[in-house]
Each structure stands twice: as structure tokens, then as C-alpha cells.
Tab-separated table of C-alpha atoms and ligand atoms in Angstrom:
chain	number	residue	atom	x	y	z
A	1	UNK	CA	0.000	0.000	0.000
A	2	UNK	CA	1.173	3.778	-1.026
A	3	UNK	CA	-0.068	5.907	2.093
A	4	UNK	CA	-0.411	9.662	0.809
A	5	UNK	CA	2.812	10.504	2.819
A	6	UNK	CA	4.869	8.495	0.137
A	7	UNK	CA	3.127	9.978	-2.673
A	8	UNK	CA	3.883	13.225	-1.263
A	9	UNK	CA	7.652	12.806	-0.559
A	10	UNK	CA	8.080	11.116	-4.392
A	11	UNK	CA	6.039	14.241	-5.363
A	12	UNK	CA	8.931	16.287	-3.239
A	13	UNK	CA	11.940	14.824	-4.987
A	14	UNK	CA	10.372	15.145	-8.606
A	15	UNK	CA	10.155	18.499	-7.750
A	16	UNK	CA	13.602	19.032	-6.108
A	17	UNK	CA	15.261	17.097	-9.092
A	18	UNK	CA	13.714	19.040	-11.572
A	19	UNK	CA	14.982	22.193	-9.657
A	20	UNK	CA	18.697	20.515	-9.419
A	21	UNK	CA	18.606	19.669	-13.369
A	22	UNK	CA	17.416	23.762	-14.024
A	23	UNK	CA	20.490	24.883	-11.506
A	24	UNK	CA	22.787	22.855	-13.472
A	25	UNK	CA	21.536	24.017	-16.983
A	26	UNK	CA	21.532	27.637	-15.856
A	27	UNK	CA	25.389	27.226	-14.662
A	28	UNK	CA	26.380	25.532	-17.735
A	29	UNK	CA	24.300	28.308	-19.765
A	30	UNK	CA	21.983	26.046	-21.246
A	31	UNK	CA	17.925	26.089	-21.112
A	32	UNK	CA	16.402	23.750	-18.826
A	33	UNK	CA	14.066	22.872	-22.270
A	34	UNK	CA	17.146	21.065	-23.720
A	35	UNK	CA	17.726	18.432	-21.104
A	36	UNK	CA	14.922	15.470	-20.321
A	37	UNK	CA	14.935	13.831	-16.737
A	38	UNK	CA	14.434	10.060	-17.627
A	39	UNK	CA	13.217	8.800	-13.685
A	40	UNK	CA	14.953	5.576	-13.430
A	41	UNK	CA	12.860	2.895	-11.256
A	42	UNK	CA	14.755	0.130	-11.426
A	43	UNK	CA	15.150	0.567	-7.091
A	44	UNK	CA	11.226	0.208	-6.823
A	45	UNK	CA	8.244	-1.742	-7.070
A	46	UNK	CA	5.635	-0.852	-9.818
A	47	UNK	CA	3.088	1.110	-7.127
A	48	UNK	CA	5.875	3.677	-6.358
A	49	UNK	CA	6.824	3.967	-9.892
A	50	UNK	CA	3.639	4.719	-10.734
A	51	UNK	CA	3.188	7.541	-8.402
A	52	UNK	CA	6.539	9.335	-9.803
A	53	UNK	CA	4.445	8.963	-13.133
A	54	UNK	CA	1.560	10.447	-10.910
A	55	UNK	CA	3.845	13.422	-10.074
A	56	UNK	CA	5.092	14.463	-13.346
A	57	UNK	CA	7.670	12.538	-14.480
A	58	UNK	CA	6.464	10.828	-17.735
A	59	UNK	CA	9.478	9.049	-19.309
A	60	UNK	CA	10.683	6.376	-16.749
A	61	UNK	CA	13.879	4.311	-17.452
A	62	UNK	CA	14.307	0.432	-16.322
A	63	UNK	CA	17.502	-1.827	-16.424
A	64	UNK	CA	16.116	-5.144	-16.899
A	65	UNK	CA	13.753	-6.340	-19.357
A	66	UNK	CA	11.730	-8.511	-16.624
A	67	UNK	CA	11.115	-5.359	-14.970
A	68	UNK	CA	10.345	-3.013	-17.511
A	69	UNK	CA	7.255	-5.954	-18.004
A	70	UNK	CA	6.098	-6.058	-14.723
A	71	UNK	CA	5.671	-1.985	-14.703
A	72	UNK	CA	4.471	-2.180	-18.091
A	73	UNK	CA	1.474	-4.367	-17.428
A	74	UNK	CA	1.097	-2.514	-13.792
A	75	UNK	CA	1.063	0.787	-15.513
A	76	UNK	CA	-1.750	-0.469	-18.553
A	77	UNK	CA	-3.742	-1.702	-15.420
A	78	UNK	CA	-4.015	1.896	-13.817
A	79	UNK	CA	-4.377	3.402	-17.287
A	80	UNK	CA	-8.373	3.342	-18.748
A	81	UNK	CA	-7.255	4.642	-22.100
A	82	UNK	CA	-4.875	2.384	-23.597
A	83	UNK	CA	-4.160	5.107	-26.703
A	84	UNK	CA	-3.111	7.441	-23.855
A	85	UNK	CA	-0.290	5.857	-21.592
A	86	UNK	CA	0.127	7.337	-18.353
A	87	UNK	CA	4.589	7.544	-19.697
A	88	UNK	CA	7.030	6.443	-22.035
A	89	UNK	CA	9.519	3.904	-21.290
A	90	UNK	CA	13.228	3.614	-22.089
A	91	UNK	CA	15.605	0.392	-21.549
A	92	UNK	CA	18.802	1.292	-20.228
A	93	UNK	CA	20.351	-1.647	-19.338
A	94	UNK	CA	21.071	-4.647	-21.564
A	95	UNK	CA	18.830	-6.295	-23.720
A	96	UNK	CA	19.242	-9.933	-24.268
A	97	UNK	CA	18.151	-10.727	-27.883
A	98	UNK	CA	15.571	-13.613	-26.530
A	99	UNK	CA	13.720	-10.806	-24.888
A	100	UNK	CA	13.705	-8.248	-27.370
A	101	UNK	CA	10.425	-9.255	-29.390
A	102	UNK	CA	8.527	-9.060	-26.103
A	103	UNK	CA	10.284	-5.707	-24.878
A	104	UNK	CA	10.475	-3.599	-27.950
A	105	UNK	CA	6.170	-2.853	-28.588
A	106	UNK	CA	6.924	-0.869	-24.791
A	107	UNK	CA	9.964	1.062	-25.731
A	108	UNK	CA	9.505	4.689	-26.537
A	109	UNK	CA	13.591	4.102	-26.948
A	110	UNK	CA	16.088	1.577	-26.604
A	111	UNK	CA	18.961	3.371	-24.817
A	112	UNK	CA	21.300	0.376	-24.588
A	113	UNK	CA	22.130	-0.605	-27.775
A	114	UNK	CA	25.537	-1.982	-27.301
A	115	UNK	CA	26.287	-4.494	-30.283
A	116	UNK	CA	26.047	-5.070	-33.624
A	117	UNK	CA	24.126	-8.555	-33.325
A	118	UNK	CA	21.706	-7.011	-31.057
A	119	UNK	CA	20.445	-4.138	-33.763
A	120	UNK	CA	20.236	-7.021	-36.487
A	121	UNK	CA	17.899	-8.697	-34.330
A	122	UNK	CA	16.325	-5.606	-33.035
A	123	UNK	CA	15.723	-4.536	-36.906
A	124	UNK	CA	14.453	-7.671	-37.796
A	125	UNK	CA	11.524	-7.551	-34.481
A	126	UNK	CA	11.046	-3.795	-35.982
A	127	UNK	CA	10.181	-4.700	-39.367
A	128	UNK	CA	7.788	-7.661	-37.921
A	129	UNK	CA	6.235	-5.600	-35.913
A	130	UNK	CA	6.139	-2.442	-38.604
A	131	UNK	CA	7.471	-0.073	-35.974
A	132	UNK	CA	10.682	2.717	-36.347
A	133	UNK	CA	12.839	2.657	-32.879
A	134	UNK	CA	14.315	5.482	-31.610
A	135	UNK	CA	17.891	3.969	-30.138
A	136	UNK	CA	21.140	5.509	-28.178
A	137	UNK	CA	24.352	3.742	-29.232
A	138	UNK	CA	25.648	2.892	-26.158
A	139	UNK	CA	29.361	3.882	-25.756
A	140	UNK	CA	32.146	2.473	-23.640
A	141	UNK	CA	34.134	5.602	-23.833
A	142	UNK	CA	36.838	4.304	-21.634
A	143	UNK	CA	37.418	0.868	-23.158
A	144	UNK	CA	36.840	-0.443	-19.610
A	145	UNK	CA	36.685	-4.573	-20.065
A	146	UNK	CA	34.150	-4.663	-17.037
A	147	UNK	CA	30.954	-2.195	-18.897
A	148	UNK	CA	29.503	-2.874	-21.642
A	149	UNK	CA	29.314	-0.860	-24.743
A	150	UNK	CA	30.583	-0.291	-28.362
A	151	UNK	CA	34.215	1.366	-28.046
A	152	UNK	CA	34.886	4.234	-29.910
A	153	UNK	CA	36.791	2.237	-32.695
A	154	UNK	CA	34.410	-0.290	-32.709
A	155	UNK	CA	31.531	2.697	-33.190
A	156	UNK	CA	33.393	4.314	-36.048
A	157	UNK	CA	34.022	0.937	-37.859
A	158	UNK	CA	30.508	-0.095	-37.483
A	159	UNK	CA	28.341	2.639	-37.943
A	160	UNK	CA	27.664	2.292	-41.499
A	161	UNK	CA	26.445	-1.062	-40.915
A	162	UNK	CA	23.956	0.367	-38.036
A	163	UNK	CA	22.721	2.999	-40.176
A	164	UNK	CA	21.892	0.513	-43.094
A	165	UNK	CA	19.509	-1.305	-40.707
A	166	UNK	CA	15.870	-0.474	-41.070
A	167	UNK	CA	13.689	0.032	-38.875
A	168	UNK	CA	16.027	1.917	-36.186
A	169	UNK	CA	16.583	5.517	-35.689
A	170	UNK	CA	20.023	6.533	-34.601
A	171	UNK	CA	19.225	9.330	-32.662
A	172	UNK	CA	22.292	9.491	-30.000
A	173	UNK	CA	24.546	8.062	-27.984
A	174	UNK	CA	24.476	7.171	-24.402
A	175	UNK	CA	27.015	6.508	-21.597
A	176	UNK	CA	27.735	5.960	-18.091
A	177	UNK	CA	30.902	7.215	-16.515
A	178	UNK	CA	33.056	4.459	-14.698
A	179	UNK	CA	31.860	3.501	-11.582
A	180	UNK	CA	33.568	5.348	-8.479
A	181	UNK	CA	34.988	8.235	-10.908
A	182	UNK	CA	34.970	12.087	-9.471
A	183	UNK	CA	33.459	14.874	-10.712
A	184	UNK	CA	35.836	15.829	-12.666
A	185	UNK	CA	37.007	12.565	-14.044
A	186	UNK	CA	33.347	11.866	-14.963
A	187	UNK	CA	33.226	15.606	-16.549
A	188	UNK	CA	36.338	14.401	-18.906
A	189	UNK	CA	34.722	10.949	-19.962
A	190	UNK	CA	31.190	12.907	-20.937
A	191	UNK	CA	32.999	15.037	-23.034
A	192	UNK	CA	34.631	12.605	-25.038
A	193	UNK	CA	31.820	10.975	-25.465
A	194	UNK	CA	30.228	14.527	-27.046
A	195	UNK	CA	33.547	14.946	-29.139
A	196	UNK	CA	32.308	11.130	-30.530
A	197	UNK	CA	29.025	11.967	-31.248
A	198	UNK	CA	30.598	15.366	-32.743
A	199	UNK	CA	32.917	13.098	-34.877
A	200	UNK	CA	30.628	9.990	-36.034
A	201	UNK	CA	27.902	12.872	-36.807
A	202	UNK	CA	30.443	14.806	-39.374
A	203	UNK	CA	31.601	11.249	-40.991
A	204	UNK	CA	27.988	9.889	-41.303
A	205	UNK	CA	25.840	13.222	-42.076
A	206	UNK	CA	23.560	11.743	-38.616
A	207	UNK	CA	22.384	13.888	-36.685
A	208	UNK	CA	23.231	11.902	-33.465
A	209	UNK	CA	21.506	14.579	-31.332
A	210	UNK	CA	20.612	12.754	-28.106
A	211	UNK	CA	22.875	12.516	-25.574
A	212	UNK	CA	21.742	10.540	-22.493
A	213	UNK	CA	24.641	10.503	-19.634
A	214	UNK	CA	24.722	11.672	-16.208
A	215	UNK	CA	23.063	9.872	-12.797
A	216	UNK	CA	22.370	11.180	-9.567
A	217	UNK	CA	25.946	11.808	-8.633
A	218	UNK	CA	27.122	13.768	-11.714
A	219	UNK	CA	24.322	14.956	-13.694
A	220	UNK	CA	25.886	18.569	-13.244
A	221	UNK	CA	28.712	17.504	-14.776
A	222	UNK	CA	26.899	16.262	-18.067
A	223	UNK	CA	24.409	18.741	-18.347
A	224	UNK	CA	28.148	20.733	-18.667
A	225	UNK	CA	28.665	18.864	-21.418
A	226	UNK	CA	26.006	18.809	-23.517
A	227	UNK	CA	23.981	16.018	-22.026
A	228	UNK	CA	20.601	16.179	-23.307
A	229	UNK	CA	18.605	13.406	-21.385
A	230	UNK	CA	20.044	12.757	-17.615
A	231	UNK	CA	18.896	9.060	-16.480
A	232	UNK	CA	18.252	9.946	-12.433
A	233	UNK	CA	17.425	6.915	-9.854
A	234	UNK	CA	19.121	7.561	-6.344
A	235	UNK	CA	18.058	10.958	-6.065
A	236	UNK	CA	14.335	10.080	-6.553
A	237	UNK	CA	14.231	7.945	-4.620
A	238	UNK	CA	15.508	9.604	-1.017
A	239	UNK	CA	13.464	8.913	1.956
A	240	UNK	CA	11.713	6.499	0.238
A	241	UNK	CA	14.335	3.394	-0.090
A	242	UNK	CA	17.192	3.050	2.449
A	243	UNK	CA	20.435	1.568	0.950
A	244	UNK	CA	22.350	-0.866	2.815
B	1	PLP	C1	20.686	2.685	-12.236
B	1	PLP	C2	21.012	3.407	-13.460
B	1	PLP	C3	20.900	4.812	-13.498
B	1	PLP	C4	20.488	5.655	-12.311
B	1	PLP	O1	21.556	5.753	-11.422
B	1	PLP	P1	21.439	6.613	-10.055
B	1	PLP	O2	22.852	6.772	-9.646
B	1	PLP	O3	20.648	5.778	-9.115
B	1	PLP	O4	20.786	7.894	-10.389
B	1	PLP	C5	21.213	5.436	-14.689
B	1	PLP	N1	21.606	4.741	-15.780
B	1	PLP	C6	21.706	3.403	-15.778
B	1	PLP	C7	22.140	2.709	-17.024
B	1	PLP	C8	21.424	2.686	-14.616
B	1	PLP	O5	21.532	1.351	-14.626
């Protein structure tokens, strides 16, 4: 059971984020227009992620496929009008390619795409299902053998091949910084990854446009440079999960 309290303090964070992410845009000079909050609820059952939805935040982010089901199904339950979902979803962790025909038809955008075998199969499910999907190109900008990700050589050999695959549209890239990295560390590996995206968009004539990096801990840093979605969990999620 969600007691009002609960709604009220997810209410209080959605609110407090959205102030943090305007901050941050304002100090790097940007408009708070340009960058999308994707509410990651990968820490919470489908009742709580509902009532972030409930709040405001419409385009909610989920790491596992099983999950991204479960609040799926949840979500079409609370939701009378079935041509009018409540939010749009976005996978951000991996996809394995025996669950992609079931987890594509509730993807607003496929933010993990992190091989070349997955977007075959990924294409192939689009064309079945006569659907265009927006997708990130999910970059390992540091070459580290413990994240997954294309590598930057592997994303400039390949893309050709990507962008001959129907039914996807290319529309960024997106990247996490390594795991236990500082501010400013993390402020070095997001812009590299924009210097990428700058690159692979002048050799291909793509757009590449999105740009989904930055968490709770170094959104700021991002937004500096040039994140356009920031994928926020923790920070949602205060006083209403304790971490142990
Ligand atoms: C969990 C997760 C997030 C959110 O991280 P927080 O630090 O909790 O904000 C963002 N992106 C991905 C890919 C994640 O798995």
C-alpha cells in the first residue's frame, strides 16, 4: 500500500530534481528545455513507480527487461485509455536478444544498444512488428573490459552497418561514466563521449543529437557537457528506499 505521505515525498523529490537539473543548466548556460529527466525505477516496485508517473515525471527508465514488463502491465492496469499511456519507457540496461520481441512494442527508446548482433535482431523484431525505434548507441568511452558498450573504434568501424539497418533511428549516444569516478574525471569521460558523437555525426551526415549521460551523482557535470537526457534513480528515490 502507497499511504499519501509516500506519494507526497516522491512528489517532493520530482520536484527538487527538476529544480537541481534547471540549476545545473543555468550554470552551464543552457535552457532547462534542452535536457529530459528520464526517472529511473529500477530501485522500486511498480506502485511507487507509478506515483513518480503520478507526479510528473512521464518518461521512466528500467535496467532489466523482466522489470520493464512487470511496470508495463502494472502501468496499462491503472491506465483506462490504452491510446493514452500514463509515460514512455526507455531500456537502459542490456537487452538480451531472446527478450527483445517481447520488450520492444513498450519502448519509446532503446537506450542500450551496445552491439552489432543485437540491432540485427532488433531490426528484424522492428520490421515484424512495422514499428521505427528510436535507439542511443551505447558507448564504452573508456574501453573499460568490465561495462559494456561499443568502443569508440568499434563505433566508427561499425556505424555504417547500423545505419543501413531499417527500422532503427540513430538518434544518439548514451554513456555511463566508470563507476567510483569524481566529478571531474566523470566531466572528462562525458565530453569525449560529445567529441564522438561530434565526430561519427560529421563522418555519417547523422544527426546523433541525443545525448543521455549523467546519474544522480554527476548529472551537473553532463548537463556541462552537452547532455541532453540525464537518467536519475538515487536521487528520486531519497526517503523512500534506504540503501544498505
Ligand atoms: C541505475 C542506473 C541509473 C540511475 O543511477 P542513479 O545513480 O541511481 O541515479 C542510470 N543509468 C543506468 C544505465 C542505470 O543502470
Amino acid at each position: 500500500m502507497i499511504n499519501s505521505n509516500m506519494a507526497e515525498i516522491i512528489s517532493q523529490n520530482w520536484q527538487s530534481a527538476i529544480a537541481a537539473v534547471s540549476e545545473a543548466c543555468a550554470a552551464a548556460g543552457r535552457r532547462y528545455e534542452e535536457v529530459t529527466i528520464v526517472g529511473v525505477t529500477k530501485y522500486v516496485a511498480p506502485e511507487l513507480a507509478w506515483q513518480l508517473s503520478c507526479a510528473g515525471c512521464k518518461i521512466l527508465g528500467e535496467n532489466r527487461p523482466q522489470s520493464l514488463w512487470e511496470k508495463y502491465e502494472y502501468f496499462k492496469q491503472q491506465t483506462p485509455d490504452a491510446n493514452e499511456p500514463a509515460c514512455q519507457w526507455h531500456l537502459i540496461g542490456h537487452l538480451q536478444r531472446n527478450k527483445a520481441r517481447r520488450t520492444l512494442p513498450m519502448l519509446s527508446c532503446l537506450e542500450s544498444l551496445d552491439s552489432l548482433r543485437l540491432a540485427e535482431s532488433v531490426s528484424s523484431l522492428a520490421q515484424d512488428l512495422n514499428i521505427e525505434l528510436d535507439v542511443l548507441l551505447e558507448v564504452n568511452i573508456t574501453q573499460d573490459a568490465s561495462k559494456t558498450g561499443l568502443t569508440p573504434q568499434e563505433l566508427q568501424q561499425q556505424l555504417p552497418h547500423f545505419m543501413s539497418l531499417p527500422g532503427l533511428r540513430l538518434a544518439g549516444l548514451m554513456a555511463m561514466a566508470t563507476l567510483g569516478a569524481n566529478g571531474d574525471a566523470a566531466r572528462c569521460e562525458f565530453a569525449a563521449v560529445r567529441q564522438l558523437r561530434d565526430t561519427l555525426s560529421a563522418a555519417s551526415g547523422l544527426e546523433l543529437s541525443k545525448l543521455s549521460m549523467g546519474m544522480s551523482g554527476d548529472f551537473r557535470e553532463a548537463i556541462a557537457e552537452g547532455a541532453t537526457q540525464v537518467r536519475l534513480g538515487t536521487l528520486l528515490w531519497d526517503r523512500v528506499i534506504t540503501h544498505d
